[in-house]
DNA sequence: GCGACAG
DNA sequence: ATCTTGTCGC
C-alpha cells in the first residue's frame, strides 16, 4: 500500500505554520508604484513541475522577459495547503534567475481561504512583496454573481462580512474570475490593478501568457525533446 | 451520511 | 493540475 505524505503530524505542523503566518498578512498597499508585475504559473507532469515567470511592464502593457524552469514537484496537492506543492517551484524560479519585481500575481487564492492564507499570501510573505491571486473559483468566501457584461464585479466576503476579494466579469458573458489579495495589498487595489491589465481572454495577459508557457510551450518542448 | 474541496 | 476532439453556445 502506498504511504501518504504528508502524514497527520506534518499536516498539523503546516496548519500551525499557516496560523502563525496568517497574522503577518498586511491588507494595505502597494506602497510603491507597480511598474514590474511578475506573473508566475506552474503546471505538472508526473514528478515534474514546469514553472514560467512573465515579467510584465504595466506602463507599456507588454511582457519584458519570460523565464522557464523545471523542478521536482515534491509534495501532492491538498486543498487548503496548496502552498506546500506550489510555493517551492515559485520560489525556485524567482531565486534561480534573481528576478526583480514590484508585485507578484499568481493563479491561486490569497486570503479567500479557510485559514485566511492561500498560496498568493504565502508567496507575498516569503518575498515581503505585494501579491494577489486570480482564480477560477475560491475555496472559501461568500459572494453574488456579477452582471453579465465585462467590467461588472461583486465583493467576496468572509463570515464576519469583511471584504476579502472580488468576483470580476472580465469578458461579456464569460464565467467571472476571482481576485483576492495575498499580502501588502488592499482588496480594492488588487481589483484596480487587475482591471488596468489588458484582457484578450478571461484571464489578464500576464497570467494567460504564463499559463501558456508552463502548460503548453515549455512542457511540450521538454517532453518532445526527450524522445 | 453527503457534498465540497484554489492548482 | 492531468487524461483528451470536436462541438455547441453565451
CSV table of N, CA, C and O (backbone and C1' of nucleotides) in Angstrom, one decimal, chain A residues 43-45 173 215 219, chain C residues 1-4 9-10:
chain,number,residue,atom,x,y,z
A,43,UNK,N,2.7,24.2,-14.0
A,43,UNK,CA,1.9,23.0,-14.5
A,43,UNK,C,2.7,21.8,-14.1
A,43,UNK,O,3.9,21.9,-13.8
A,44,UNK,N,2.0,20.6,-14.1
A,44,UNK,CA,2.7,19.4,-13.6
A,44,UNK,C,2.6,18.3,-14.6
A,44,UNK,O,1.7,18.2,-15.4
A,45,UNK,N,3.5,17.4,-14.5
A,45,UNK,CA,3.5,16.1,-15.3
A,45,UNK,C,4.3,15.1,-14.5
A,45,UNK,O,5.5,15.3,-14.3
A,173,UNK,N,-20.4,37.9,-20.9
A,173,UNK,CA,-21.0,36.5,-20.8
A,173,UNK,C,-20.0,35.4,-20.5
A,173,UNK,O,-20.4,34.2,-20.6
A,215,UNK,N,2.2,25.4,-19.3
A,215,UNK,CA,1.4,24.2,-19.6
A,215,UNK,C,1.6,23.7,-21.0
A,215,UNK,O,1.5,22.5,-21.2
A,219,UNK,N,6.5,22.9,-21.6
A,219,UNK,CA,6.4,21.5,-21.3
A,219,UNK,C,6.5,20.6,-22.6
A,219,UNK,O,7.2,19.6,-22.6
C,1,DA,P,-5.3,24.0,-14.5
C,1,DA,O5',-4.6,23.0,-13.5
C,1,DA,C5',-3.3,23.3,-13.0
C,1,DA,C4',-2.4,22.1,-13.0
C,1,DA,C3',-2.6,21.2,-14.2
C,1,DA,O3',-1.4,20.9,-14.8
C,1,DA,C1',-3.2,20.0,-12.2
C,2,DT,P,-1.5,20.5,-16.4
C,2,DT,O5',-1.9,18.9,-16.4
C,2,DT,C5',-1.1,18.0,-15.6
C,2,DT,C4',-1.7,16.6,-15.9
C,2,DT,C3',-2.2,16.5,-17.4
C,2,DT,O3',-1.7,15.2,-17.9
C,2,DT,C1',-3.9,15.9,-15.8
C,3,DC,P,-1.9,15.1,-19.5
C,3,DC,O5',-2.9,13.9,-19.7
C,3,DC,C5',-2.8,12.8,-18.8
C,3,DC,C4',-3.9,11.8,-19.1
C,3,DC,C3',-4.4,11.9,-20.6
C,3,DC,O3',-4.7,10.6,-21.1
C,3,DC,C1',-6.2,12.3,-19.2
C,4,DT,P,-4.7,10.3,-22.7
C,4,DT,O5',-5.9,11.3,-23.1
C,4,DT,C5',-5.7,12.2,-24.2
C,4,DT,C4',-7.1,12.5,-24.8
C,4,DT,C3',-7.0,13.5,-25.9
C,4,DT,O3',-7.9,13.2,-27.0
C,4,DT,C1',-8.4,14.4,-24.3
C,9,DG,P,-26.3,25.1,-29.9
C,9,DG,O5',-25.7,26.1,-28.8
C,9,DG,C5',-25.8,25.9,-27.4
C,9,DG,C4',-25.3,27.1,-26.6
C,9,DG,C3',-25.8,28.4,-27.1
C,9,DG,O3',-26.1,29.3,-26.0
C,9,DG,C1',-23.5,28.5,-27.3
C,10,DC,P,-27.1,30.5,-26.2
C,10,DC,O5',-26.6,31.5,-25.2
C,10,DC,C5',-26.2,31.1,-23.9
C,10,DC,C4',-25.1,32.1,-23.3
C,10,DC,C3',-25.4,33.5,-23.6
C,10,DC,O3',-25.0,34.3,-22.5
C,10,DC,C1',-23.3,33.0,-24.5
